[in-house]
Amino acid sequence: MVRDSTDAAPELLRLAPYLRGRARRGIVGSSRYAQKLRDAIRAAAADTSGAPVLISGEPGLEKDNIAALIHFGSAARKQLMVRLNGAVLRPDGADLFAAGSEGTALIEALGAGGLLIDQVDRVDPALLPRLRTLAIERYWRDAEGVEHPFPGRLFLTAESNLEGFEALGPPIRVPPLRVRRQDLGEWLRYGVRQRARSLGWTPPPQVSGALVKRLQTYDFPGNIRELSQLIDRALRQCAGSHPKELPDDVFWTEQRGLGRNRFDLWRWKPQLRGLMRSPRLWNALLFGLVSWLFVLVNLWLVLGPQDRAHNGALNLFWAWWWPLILLGFPLVGRLWCSFCPFMVWGELVQRLAQRCGWRPARWPRGDSDRWAAPLLAAGFAAILLWEELGGLRNQARLSSALLMVITAGAVIGSLGFEKRFWCRHLCPIGGMNGLFAKLAISELRAEVGTCSGSCSSYACFKGGPAEGEGLATAGCPLGTHPAHLQDNRDCVLCFTCAQACPHRSVQLRLRSPAADLQRTMAPPAGEAGLILVLVGGVLLHHWSTVLGWWPQLPSSLSSGPLLPRLALGSGALALPAALWLPLRALAVRLRPAGRPWLVLYALLPLVWALLLAQHLALGMAEGGQLLPVSLAPWPGLATQLPVWRADAQVIGFCQSLVMAVGVVGAAVLLRRLLLPTWRGWLAGTVLLLGLGVAGRWLVAA
């Protein structure tokens, strides 16, 4: 440094509180924006005239770091640099121009060094003329009005336009992260390496490309500062395990508009919170009732009468469960998965195995949905084929076999991986539930600000001991932080996060229907394919109506040679995909940057209505016969029990009403997701009406 003599000690003491060290980092990224910014910094550093530099940009872009890059990259790099916050400078400029206790003004003690005034746009208006003079005329006046030249270099940063400083020339404009998304992967990996080393990680963890793509859909309003906080929070969540690759679920960002148009049920009725997060209630329901009821139902199916007219368990499965679960999706989303007996027994087996010393593996990290989603869709297609080809609606033992196969998958998945890996990625029923849960009017979310500012244990999804009013839990069964949720797909409303949270960050809220379905959404790869499978299932159930023109049509799908029946069933099931794939290819060719799969999500309410209308026919016709059907082996008792059966016209009216709701919902989503112009939307709505009428005719045929 220039000042190394004892005479300079008072001046150094004067400058010490404001000294700015070397730059924290260079400009990260290879985009044209990053290259242009680097060129501007080099040009400013090479300017031998020492002209003032104005650096402008949004909050969180480390504009002070850019000033340091210019200063310490210039010929004056051996001079000191000080930083002052313009927002707190006194209006009379005493912080900068008045002599301190050492008898020297700060600007005088600085000499030929660099002076950085941050947030100059927030400086008191009374001080701005003196700063303008300092920047343009290169001199300053002391308390007696004596003029002093300023041999140093002035750096100013601003977040908004600064009037009166036009003579300084064009400012260096720092682009926000949202316009240089190409650089985000490099920023993320660089930040992870730097922060991991400071936390003692060797070697630093890797960052997957899938994670980068997901974060590129977020705008980062806090820019680099927010990204640094995101990285720090993610690494601290993994501090105990030090994974080789950072899991996707430790990077959670606040969703825009997430808290708007929401009604917090627990704030309205606080007593509900205490009741719904009670572990005793959940343990009694899951392990004391659901688990053994499932055993009894399967025994009933295997040992009881084999047709639906005489077996109450078969009636429960087909006339009650299907209509009720479909009716529940718009209200409570994926709540059924909390009570699902498949996973209750999977969890029981997992706990027993752990007590015997078995340790399930951690979840495979990375983009698991890329390979799991096609398996899930294929599994659901296999179930639909088995249902039709085996005549499961009237075959009790085969229905039980289906339940046992899914339960076996849950048990094997629970032995292979921790928590409920099967439920989140591989369960066909769970995949359908997660898809339709996006339509729900309820959601369980945490406040990102509370979590990032108050929490360091992350017990809501990792699990841990009791803390404050938080209870000891094993963490979220689906391994998801409630503030990280993009939609309802990975939330089963089990309230484990609410039990564990000591800060009351978790909220149960009501919202508008289908709030998860937005134009900016980024659903898992392959999820949209399940929509085609569900539509194919409806066509498969009504195969005789859809394929009645085929001359070699079998008389039944549940009897006769297997191969012709399998070919026919597979053809009906694959028909929606066969129609969709060429349309998708054409859309991609016409608009390569488009997202044609949004069409399928716009149709989701119509698909839900089609499935519900199909199952209402059986539910309303036979659901009210549960008691006499259950006691059918004892005719004397069965004939004395009440029976309820809806008239055919009532069933038809309800089916038409459901289809109308589906068409309206699909029209709203079509406007939201795809068609901003009224003309295109009206044409799309007419097409939706046609599809609704065709669907109503199909389920009535």
XYZ file of C-alpha atoms in Angstrom:
701
model
C 0.000 0.000 0.000
C 1.076 3.596 -0.497
C 0.633 4.637 3.121
C 3.153 2.610 5.092
C 4.753 5.266 7.309
C 3.827 6.048 10.897
C 2.554 9.468 9.760
C -0.213 7.684 7.854
C -1.548 5.873 10.935
C -4.282 8.467 11.746
C -5.470 8.403 8.146
C -5.634 4.593 8.134
C -7.617 4.668 11.356
C -10.011 7.084 9.703
C -10.477 4.762 6.728
C -10.464 1.429 8.576
C -14.252 1.077 9.157
C -14.928 1.572 5.463
C -12.120 -0.353 3.783
C -13.141 -2.657 0.948
C -10.993 -5.722 0.357
C -10.323 -7.539 -2.869
C -13.149 -8.643 -5.141
C -15.094 -11.675 -3.964
C -15.317 -13.278 -7.385
C -15.097 -12.577 -11.086
C -17.984 -12.595 -13.550
C -19.294 -16.151 -13.822
C -20.924 -17.372 -17.003
C -20.351 -17.816 -20.719
C -23.444 -16.079 -22.109
C -23.229 -12.972 -24.250
C -24.463 -10.952 -21.278
C -21.602 -12.181 -19.097
C -19.072 -11.560 -21.876
C -20.369 -8.040 -22.465
C -20.146 -7.296 -18.742
C -16.562 -8.584 -18.586
C -15.632 -6.385 -21.555
C -17.144 -3.335 -19.827
C -15.183 -4.070 -16.633
C -11.918 -4.464 -18.571
C -12.521 -1.212 -20.428
C -13.242 0.676 -17.198
C -10.163 -0.824 -15.501
C -7.969 0.148 -18.458
C -9.168 3.773 -18.398
C -6.092 5.712 -17.255
C -8.069 8.944 -16.800
C -9.745 7.550 -13.690
C -13.175 8.667 -14.859
C -16.039 8.007 -12.424
C -17.996 4.806 -12.975
C -21.742 4.387 -12.469
C -22.875 0.772 -12.055
C -26.620 0.166 -12.236
C -28.791 -2.898 -11.809
C -31.388 -4.644 -9.682
C -30.831 -5.497 -6.008
C -28.648 -8.492 -5.225
C -26.345 -8.262 -8.263
C -23.152 -7.552 -6.244
C -22.533 -4.215 -7.928
C -19.988 -3.380 -5.204
C -18.024 -6.449 -6.285
C -17.936 -5.125 -9.850
C -16.562 -1.815 -8.563
C -13.860 -3.764 -6.727
C -13.050 -5.713 -9.909
C -12.520 -2.432 -11.761
C -10.445 -0.804 -9.020
C -8.183 -3.767 -8.262
C -7.834 -4.520 -11.964
C -6.659 -0.961 -12.770
C -3.302 0.756 -12.454
C -4.464 2.112 -9.063
C -4.787 -1.402 -7.615
C -2.211 -0.624 -4.884
C -4.342 2.225 -3.576
C -6.980 1.702 -0.890
C -10.665 1.432 -1.633
C -13.457 2.407 0.755
C -17.171 1.745 0.601
C -19.950 3.941 2.003
C -23.663 3.205 2.025
C -25.420 6.137 0.398
C -28.689 5.350 2.169
C -27.215 6.267 5.574
C -25.024 9.248 4.599
C -25.906 12.415 6.468
C -27.543 15.169 4.369
C -24.717 17.632 5.127
C -22.062 15.202 3.880
C -20.190 15.224 7.167
C -19.430 11.472 6.870
C -17.378 12.180 3.768
C -16.254 15.812 3.819
C -16.002 16.827 7.515
C -12.811 16.316 9.518
C -12.983 13.515 12.051
C -11.297 13.206 15.421
C -8.036 12.554 13.603
C -8.317 16.006 12.013
C -8.724 14.623 8.508
C -11.794 14.239 6.300
C -12.415 10.732 5.014
C -12.118 11.769 1.377
C -8.864 13.564 2.151
C -7.461 10.517 3.983
C -8.303 8.370 0.967
C -6.027 10.339 -1.336
C -5.767 8.701 -4.764
C -7.716 5.611 -3.710
C -11.111 4.414 -4.847
C -14.316 5.753 -3.280
C -17.397 3.521 -3.660
C -20.779 4.976 -2.736
C -23.384 2.226 -2.760
C -27.066 2.966 -3.439
C -26.397 6.519 -4.529
C -30.028 6.685 -5.706
C -31.031 6.561 -2.023
C -28.792 9.443 -0.961
C -30.577 12.398 0.668
C -31.443 14.957 -2.060
C -29.586 17.674 -0.127
C -26.293 15.805 -0.579
C -26.711 14.887 -4.243
C -25.390 18.224 -5.676
C -22.090 17.854 -3.778
C -21.704 14.279 -5.011
C -22.485 15.410 -8.540
C -19.762 18.040 -8.292
C -17.337 15.450 -6.940
C -18.129 13.097 -9.827
C -18.139 15.580 -12.696
C -15.850 18.435 -11.571
C -13.504 16.197 -9.541
C -13.243 18.510 -6.492
C -14.910 18.904 -3.086
C -15.360 21.719 -0.527
C -14.588 21.502 3.171
C -16.518 23.198 5.991
C -14.817 26.566 5.270
C -15.740 26.371 1.575
C -12.174 25.720 0.447
C -12.011 23.643 -2.741
C -9.857 20.499 -2.801
C -9.119 18.393 -5.876
C -10.044 14.727 -5.692
C -7.214 12.621 -7.145
C -8.944 9.316 -6.558
C -11.625 7.513 -8.533
C -15.327 7.564 -7.729
C -17.601 4.503 -8.088
C -21.363 4.812 -7.768
C -23.956 2.045 -7.697
C -27.683 2.532 -8.195
C -30.795 0.386 -8.505
C -32.860 3.038 -10.327
C -32.318 5.914 -12.738
C -30.068 8.681 -11.398
C -30.891 12.157 -12.731
C -28.128 14.725 -13.027
C -25.321 12.239 -13.555
C -25.709 11.932 -17.330
C -22.336 13.604 -17.881
C -20.627 10.522 -16.479
C -21.502 8.678 -19.661
C -23.362 5.394 -20.103
C -23.400 3.333 -16.914
C -22.283 -0.260 -16.646
C -25.574 -2.108 -16.559
C -25.545 -5.458 -14.758
C -28.131 -7.847 -16.230
C -30.323 -9.772 -13.749
C -30.118 -13.554 -13.499
C -33.510 -14.049 -15.152
C -32.249 -12.689 -18.497
C -29.091 -14.807 -18.470
C -30.545 -18.167 -17.492
C -27.838 -19.802 -19.601
C -25.334 -18.785 -16.902
C -27.329 -20.212 -14.005
C -25.734 -23.660 -14.155
C -22.233 -22.159 -14.026
C -23.220 -19.801 -11.192
C -24.782 -22.689 -9.280
C -21.810 -25.028 -9.621
C -19.332 -22.261 -8.823
C -21.294 -21.214 -5.729
C -21.594 -24.830 -4.534
C -17.833 -25.372 -4.895
C -16.970 -22.176 -3.030
C -19.464 -22.648 -0.195
C -18.765 -26.379 0.187
C -15.055 -25.701 0.690
C -15.807 -23.111 3.364
C -17.979 -25.711 5.145
C -15.210 -28.329 4.987
C -16.587 -30.555 2.204
C -13.970 -32.444 0.211
C -14.673 -32.949 -2.585
C -17.613 -30.569 -3.232
C -20.888 -32.201 -4.358
C -22.064 -32.282 -7.947
C -25.111 -30.457 -9.343
C -27.344 -32.325 -11.789
C -28.524 -30.903 -15.082
C -32.142 -31.627 -14.097
C -31.770 -29.367 -11.059
C -30.338 -26.570 -13.197
C -33.272 -26.847 -15.613
C -35.761 -26.636 -12.778
C -34.123 -23.583 -11.246
C -33.976 -21.918 -14.667
C -37.770 -21.642 -14.504
C -37.456 -19.406 -11.429
C -36.835 -15.665 -11.862
C -34.584 -15.107 -8.806
C -35.847 -11.634 -7.846
C -32.994 -11.434 -5.318
C -30.496 -12.344 -8.057
C -27.001 -13.485 -6.974
C -27.644 -12.733 -3.303
C -30.718 -14.984 -3.340
C -28.842 -17.701 -5.237
C -26.036 -17.629 -2.638
C -28.579 -17.990 0.172
C -30.225 -20.845 -1.712
C -26.893 -22.660 -2.046
C -25.974 -22.110 1.610
C -29.359 -23.402 2.776
C -29.118 -26.475 0.522
C -25.636 -27.409 1.730
C -26.588 -27.012 5.368
C -29.530 -29.359 4.869
C -27.101 -32.016 3.582
C -24.370 -31.299 6.131
C -24.796 -34.654 7.861
C -24.707 -36.933 4.812
C -22.337 -35.123 2.392
C -23.910 -36.648 -0.764
C -21.845 -36.870 -3.935
C -24.682 -35.172 -5.826
C -26.951 -32.588 -4.233
C -30.564 -33.812 -4.155
C -33.145 -31.774 -5.975
C -35.401 -31.427 -2.948
C -32.987 -29.289 -0.912
C -33.270 -26.450 -3.423
C -36.603 -24.793 -2.863
C -37.658 -21.398 -4.080
C -40.635 -19.208 -3.344
C -43.313 -19.503 -5.980
C -44.694 -16.260 -7.350
C -48.203 -15.518 -6.173
C -48.255 -18.613 -3.961
C -49.759 -16.796 -0.999
C -52.314 -14.787 -2.934
C -55.993 -15.702 -2.976
C -55.471 -18.245 -0.187
C -57.492 -18.804 2.969
C -55.583 -20.220 5.952
C -57.860 -22.713 7.703
C -55.645 -23.060 10.778
C -55.502 -19.319 11.326
C -59.297 -19.218 11.106
C -59.796 -22.212 13.443
C -56.581 -22.720 15.476
C -58.051 -25.729 17.294
C -58.072 -27.629 13.991
C -54.304 -27.435 13.853
C -53.864 -29.221 17.167
C -56.351 -31.919 16.224
C -55.086 -32.589 12.695
C -51.406 -32.824 13.694
C -52.073 -35.302 16.507
C -49.852 -38.414 16.057
C -52.260 -40.493 18.157
C -55.086 -39.799 15.723
C -53.015 -40.750 12.682
C -51.452 -43.844 14.264
C -54.876 -45.079 15.400
C -56.347 -44.570 11.918
C -53.453 -46.052 9.955
C -52.142 -48.885 12.088
C -55.156 -49.579 14.276
C -57.954 -49.413 11.686
C -56.867 -49.219 8.042
C -54.255 -51.981 8.197
C -56.585 -54.599 9.685
C -59.618 -53.459 7.701
C -57.564 -54.113 4.571
C -56.847 -57.642 5.776
C -60.541 -58.266 6.447
C -61.552 -56.927 3.011
C -59.105 -59.259 1.267
C -60.282 -62.252 3.291
C -63.834 -61.320 2.340
C -62.871 -61.161 -1.337
C -61.036 -64.491 -1.279
C -63.335 -66.539 0.948
C -66.726 -64.943 0.259
C -69.042 -65.126 -2.789
C -67.275 -64.268 -6.015
C -69.770 -61.984 -7.785
C -70.641 -58.346 -7.074
C -74.291 -59.130 -6.342
C -73.326 -61.227 -3.304
C -69.972 -59.880 -2.089
C -70.016 -56.618 -0.118
C -66.233 -56.163 -0.397
C -66.494 -56.190 -4.194
C -69.319 -53.665 -3.923
C -67.133 -51.463 -1.709
C -64.237 -51.636 -4.143
C -66.080 -50.840 -7.367
C -69.283 -49.010 -6.369
C -67.875 -46.949 -3.499
C -64.102 -46.494 -3.660
C -63.777 -45.357 -7.268
C -66.553 -42.702 -7.243
C -65.551 -41.389 -3.805
C -61.856 -41.058 -4.585
C -62.642 -39.221 -7.831
C -65.048 -36.903 -6.007
C -62.357 -36.246 -3.398
C -59.637 -35.047 -5.794
C -61.008 -31.496 -6.282
C -61.473 -31.136 -2.506
C -58.581 -32.840 -0.704
C -56.208 -33.798 -3.490
C -54.068 -36.805 -2.691
C -55.365 -37.348 0.851
C -56.277 -40.965 0.060
C -52.550 -41.785 -0.124
C -52.256 -40.925 3.575
C -54.673 -43.765 4.378
C -53.592 -46.070 1.571
C -53.407 -49.621 2.974
C -50.779 -50.597 0.403
C -48.254 -48.247 1.925
C -49.454 -48.778 5.498
C -48.329 -52.392 5.190
C -45.214 -51.283 3.321
C -44.354 -48.990 6.214
C -45.083 -51.717 8.783
C -42.739 -54.119 6.974
C -40.099 -51.387 6.691
C -40.219 -50.682 10.432
C -40.041 -54.383 11.266
C -37.060 -54.847 8.929
C -35.261 -51.884 10.501
C -35.731 -53.377 13.961
C -34.128 -56.565 12.662
C -31.100 -54.587 11.429
C -32.056 -54.014 7.787
C -31.317 -50.521 6.469
C -33.167 -49.459 3.304
C -31.049 -47.537 0.823
C -31.381 -43.796 0.355
C -33.431 -42.637 -2.588
C -31.585 -42.553 -5.908
C -30.976 -38.881 -6.509
C -31.273 -37.008 -9.755
C -34.220 -36.906 -12.123
C -35.933 -40.123 -10.984
C -39.154 -39.153 -12.785
C -37.412 -39.492 -16.133
C -37.360 -43.274 -15.762
C -40.054 -43.698 -13.102
C -42.891 -41.868 -14.910
C -42.943 -44.250 -17.924
C -42.900 -47.239 -15.537
C -45.767 -45.719 -13.576
C -47.845 -45.138 -16.724
C -47.079 -48.657 -17.957
C -48.139 -50.064 -14.582
C -51.468 -48.246 -14.720
C -52.017 -49.454 -18.296
C -51.357 -53.033 -17.142
C -53.912 -52.632 -14.327
C -56.544 -51.359 -16.786
C -55.900 -54.273 -19.141
C -56.080 -56.766 -16.287
C -59.315 -55.166 -15.096
C -61.052 -55.546 -18.454
C -59.556 -58.816 -19.674
C -60.069 -60.515 -16.317
C -63.515 -59.096 -15.649
C -62.365 -57.883 -12.232
C -65.591 -56.020 -11.517
C -67.297 -59.341 -11.003
C -64.355 -61.485 -9.876
C -63.658 -61.167 -6.153
C -60.472 -63.248 -5.983
C -58.949 -61.483 -8.995
C -59.755 -58.108 -7.418
C -57.988 -59.270 -4.262
C -55.044 -60.450 -6.360
C -54.780 -56.960 -7.865
C -54.712 -55.431 -4.373
C -52.061 -57.932 -3.297
C -49.846 -57.198 -6.318
C -49.877 -53.447 -5.576
C -49.232 -54.163 -1.888
C -46.282 -56.375 -2.849
C -44.842 -53.501 -4.877
C -45.197 -51.194 -1.858
C -43.519 -53.745 0.444
C -40.620 -54.400 -1.953
C -40.183 -50.660 -2.507
C -40.144 -50.076 1.259
C -37.494 -52.753 1.775
C -35.384 -51.332 -1.041
C -35.550 -47.616 -0.265
C -36.237 -45.385 2.714
C -39.612 -43.776 3.406
C -42.244 -44.006 0.641
C -40.204 -44.156 -2.535
C -42.839 -46.449 -4.072
C -45.642 -43.951 -3.405
C -43.821 -40.993 -4.855
C -42.405 -42.525 -8.013
C -43.768 -45.974 -8.864
C -47.276 -46.553 -7.504
C -49.774 -46.445 -10.436
C -52.652 -45.390 -8.173
C -50.428 -42.770 -6.531
C -49.518 -41.414 -9.954
C -53.185 -40.900 -10.815
C -53.821 -39.347 -7.403
C -50.889 -36.951 -7.782
C -52.045 -35.915 -11.236
C -55.614 -35.076 -10.205
C -54.430 -33.498 -6.924
C -53.372 -30.502 -9.016
C -57.088 -29.696 -9.345
C -57.654 -29.525 -5.561
C -58.853 -26.439 -3.701
C -56.706 -27.331 -0.673
C -52.947 -27.244 -0.186
C -50.368 -27.709 2.569
C -47.464 -25.291 2.246
C -44.787 -23.637 4.366
C -43.759 -19.976 4.324
C -40.375 -19.725 2.607
C -39.401 -16.620 4.568
C -40.054 -18.281 7.927
C -38.227 -21.469 6.920
C -35.140 -19.718 5.553
C -34.980 -17.174 8.358
C -35.848 -19.265 11.420
C -35.157 -22.937 10.711
C -31.845 -24.777 10.666
C -32.921 -28.371 11.403
C -35.270 -28.960 8.416
C -36.937 -31.681 10.489
C -40.159 -31.291 8.496
C -38.708 -33.393 5.678
C -35.523 -34.879 7.174
C -37.036 -35.948 10.509
C -35.511 -35.474 13.924
C -36.144 -35.023 17.635
C -38.742 -32.702 19.135
C -37.875 -28.992 19.005
C -40.025 -26.331 20.632
C -43.628 -27.174 19.877
C -42.444 -29.451 17.065
C -42.786 -33.197 17.620
C -40.303 -35.974 16.929
C -40.983 -37.407 13.464
C -39.300 -39.449 10.755
C -39.778 -36.592 8.297
C -41.940 -36.246 5.203
C -42.775 -39.748 3.887
C -42.353 -38.479 0.320
C -39.074 -36.707 1.133
C -40.262 -33.204 0.198
C -39.919 -29.897 2.027
C -43.337 -28.162 2.260
C -41.791 -24.876 1.094
C -40.258 -26.638 -1.902
C -43.540 -27.978 -3.276
C -44.296 -26.787 -6.790
C -47.777 -28.329 -6.732
C -49.883 -30.922 -4.906
C -48.379 -33.897 -6.703
C -45.935 -34.829 -3.928
C -48.089 -33.909 -0.915
C -50.393 -36.519 0.638
C -51.706 -34.236 3.422
C -50.296 -36.500 6.145
C -49.386 -33.403 8.262
C -46.004 -34.854 9.273
C -44.390 -31.522 8.410
C -46.921 -29.693 10.580
C -46.124 -32.059 13.454
C -42.366 -31.464 13.162
C -42.342 -27.688 12.539
C -41.546 -25.635 15.679
C -42.207 -22.293 13.950
C -45.821 -22.743 12.747
C -44.629 -22.163 9.214
C -46.800 -24.920 7.721
C -50.266 -23.766 6.679
C -53.374 -25.615 5.499
C -55.023 -23.326 2.972
C -57.928 -23.128 0.564
C -57.379 -21.718 -2.910
C -59.021 -21.524 -6.314
C -59.426 -24.858 -8.192
C -56.503 -26.043 -10.349
C -54.225 -23.299 -9.004
C -51.219 -25.570 -9.662
C -51.794 -25.518 -13.412
C -50.062 -22.400 -14.724
C -48.308 -21.528 -17.957
C -44.960 -21.357 -16.136
C -45.257 -24.784 -14.485
C -42.543 -27.401 -14.955
C -44.147 -30.839 -14.375
C -42.027 -34.008 -14.158
C -40.928 -35.516 -17.425
C -43.394 -38.128 -18.666
C -46.236 -37.230 -16.292
C -48.476 -36.038 -19.123
C -48.360 -39.543 -20.616
C -50.520 -40.793 -17.741
C -53.348 -38.531 -18.955
C -53.351 -40.431 -22.260
C -53.426 -43.742 -20.375
C -56.436 -42.602 -18.320
C -58.351 -41.588 -21.445
C -57.354 -44.891 -23.003
C -58.805 -46.663 -19.969
C -62.216 -45.087 -20.649
C -62.074 -46.174 -24.293
C -61.003 -49.654 -23.180
C -63.994 -49.938 -20.838
C -66.330 -48.922 -23.677
C -64.451 -50.906 -26.307
C -67.590 -52.280 -27.957
C -68.847 -48.741 -28.651
C -65.495 -47.418 -29.860
C -64.464 -50.379 -32.019
C -67.894 -51.761 -32.951
C -67.156 -51.309 -36.664
C -64.446 -53.996 -36.644
C -65.848 -57.168 -38.287
C -63.641 -59.590 -36.305
C -64.652 -58.025 -32.989
C -64.659 -60.606 -30.133
C -67.903 -61.031 -28.281
C -66.237 -60.379 -24.921
C -62.941 -59.131 -23.540
C -63.189 -61.325 -20.446
C -63.559 -64.705 -22.157
C -62.171 -66.487 -25.196
C -58.626 -66.759 -26.632
C -56.246 -64.416 -24.831
C -54.198 -63.001 -27.718
C -57.114 -61.502 -29.710
C -58.540 -60.008 -26.530
C -55.138 -58.620 -25.536
C -54.602 -57.109 -28.988
C -58.037 -55.496 -28.983
C -57.660 -54.157 -25.443
C -54.166 -52.807 -26.131
C -55.408 -51.103 -29.286
C -58.249 -49.355 -27.478
C -55.929 -48.355 -24.640
C -53.288 -46.969 -27.015
C -55.726 -45.080 -29.259
C -55.362 -41.666 -27.479
C -51.555 -41.900 -27.633
C -51.730 -42.897 -31.320
C -53.787 -39.775 -32.052
C -51.673 -37.503 -29.851
C -48.156 -38.348 -31.071
C -48.560 -37.082 -34.677
C -50.334 -33.949 -33.422
C -47.472 -33.333 -30.996
C -44.874 -33.844 -33.746
C -46.723 -31.358 -35.967
C -46.932 -28.803 -33.145
C -43.200 -29.129 -32.458
C -42.392 -28.636 -36.131
C -44.609 -25.558 -36.427
C -43.460 -24.072 -33.133
C -40.187 -25.625 -31.900
C -40.099 -23.484 -28.748
C -43.683 -24.356 -27.767
C -44.832 -26.782 -25.107
C -47.557 -28.936 -26.713
C -48.013 -31.075 -23.569
C -49.816 -28.101 -22.014
C -52.824 -29.174 -24.095
C -53.071 -32.390 -22.071
C -53.021 -30.492 -18.768
C -55.713 -28.152 -20.079
C -57.859 -31.241 -20.681
C -57.301 -32.587 -17.150
C -60.703 -31.413 -15.739
C -62.444 -33.036 -18.700
C -60.551 -36.302 -18.152
C -61.501 -36.225 -14.451
C -65.156 -35.614 -15.358
C -65.100 -38.458 -17.886
C -63.766 -40.928 -15.307
C -66.213 -39.766 -12.638
C -69.197 -39.958 -15.004
C -68.168 -43.495 -15.948
C -67.952 -44.669 -12.322
C -71.073 -42.795 -11.188
C -73.205 -45.210 -13.178
C -72.090 -48.164 -11.063
C -71.873 -46.209 -7.811
C -75.349 -44.702 -7.971
C -76.935 -47.914 -9.215
C -75.328 -50.389 -6.792
C -73.652 -48.416 -4.006
C -76.888 -48.236 -2.007
C -77.155 -52.038 -2.000
C -74.079 -52.540 0.190
C -75.950 -53.888 3.238
C -78.147 -56.487 1.495
C -75.248 -57.514 -0.771
C -73.003 -57.985 2.275
C -75.593 -60.231 3.920
C -76.536 -62.050 0.710
C -75.434 -65.441 2.146
C -78.282 -65.016 4.646
C -81.316 -64.266 2.465
C -83.629 -63.855 5.427
C -81.611 -60.914 6.774
C -80.736 -59.424 3.377
C -84.327 -58.911 2.307
C -85.099 -56.900 5.461
C -82.359 -54.299 4.936
C -82.894 -50.924 3.201
C -81.816 -50.478 -0.394
C -81.103 -47.236 -2.251
C -80.819 -47.091 -6.027
C -80.848 -43.983 -8.185
C -83.234 -43.799 -11.124
C -81.623 -44.001 -14.579
C -82.686 -40.418 -15.349
C -81.063 -39.185 -12.125
C -77.840 -40.995 -12.989
C -77.906 -39.498 -16.478
C -78.485 -36.005 -15.102
C -75.559 -36.343 -12.686
C -73.307 -37.608 -15.474
C -74.291 -34.664 -17.681
C -73.686 -32.232 -14.827
C -70.228 -33.679 -14.160
C -69.299 -33.486 -17.845
C -70.483 -29.853 -17.974
C -68.244 -29.016 -14.992
C -65.334 -30.742 -16.771
C -65.890 -28.786 -19.998
C -66.046 -25.449 -18.133
C -62.910 -26.283 -16.147
C -61.039 -27.328 -19.282
C -62.127 -24.119 -21.051
C -60.764 -22.012 -18.194
C -57.453 -23.887 -18.242
C -57.266 -23.654 -22.026
C -57.444 -19.869 -21.702
C -54.882 -19.822 -18.874
C -52.341 -22.199 -20.365
C -52.515 -21.858 -24.124
C -54.773 -19.384 -25.880
C -54.326 -15.715 -24.925
C -56.502 -14.478 -27.797
C -60.285 -14.568 -27.506
C -60.785 -15.852 -31.044
C -58.532 -18.865 -30.519
C -60.042 -19.531 -27.098
C -63.606 -19.535 -28.463
C -62.600 -22.002 -31.185
C -60.932 -24.190 -28.550
C -64.025 -24.017 -26.329
C -66.237 -25.190 -29.203
C -63.878 -28.144 -29.650
C -64.070 -28.871 -25.912
C -67.872 -28.854 -26.116
C -67.666 -31.446 -28.844
C -65.354 -33.598 -26.758
C -67.675 -33.227 -23.759
C -70.715 -34.325 -25.771
C -68.766 -37.274 -27.200
C -67.652 -38.274 -23.713
C -71.196 -38.039 -22.350
C -72.460 -40.221 -25.191
C -69.660 -42.722 -24.588
C -70.286 -43.246 -20.863
C -74.037 -43.526 -21.480
C -73.668 -46.076 -24.266
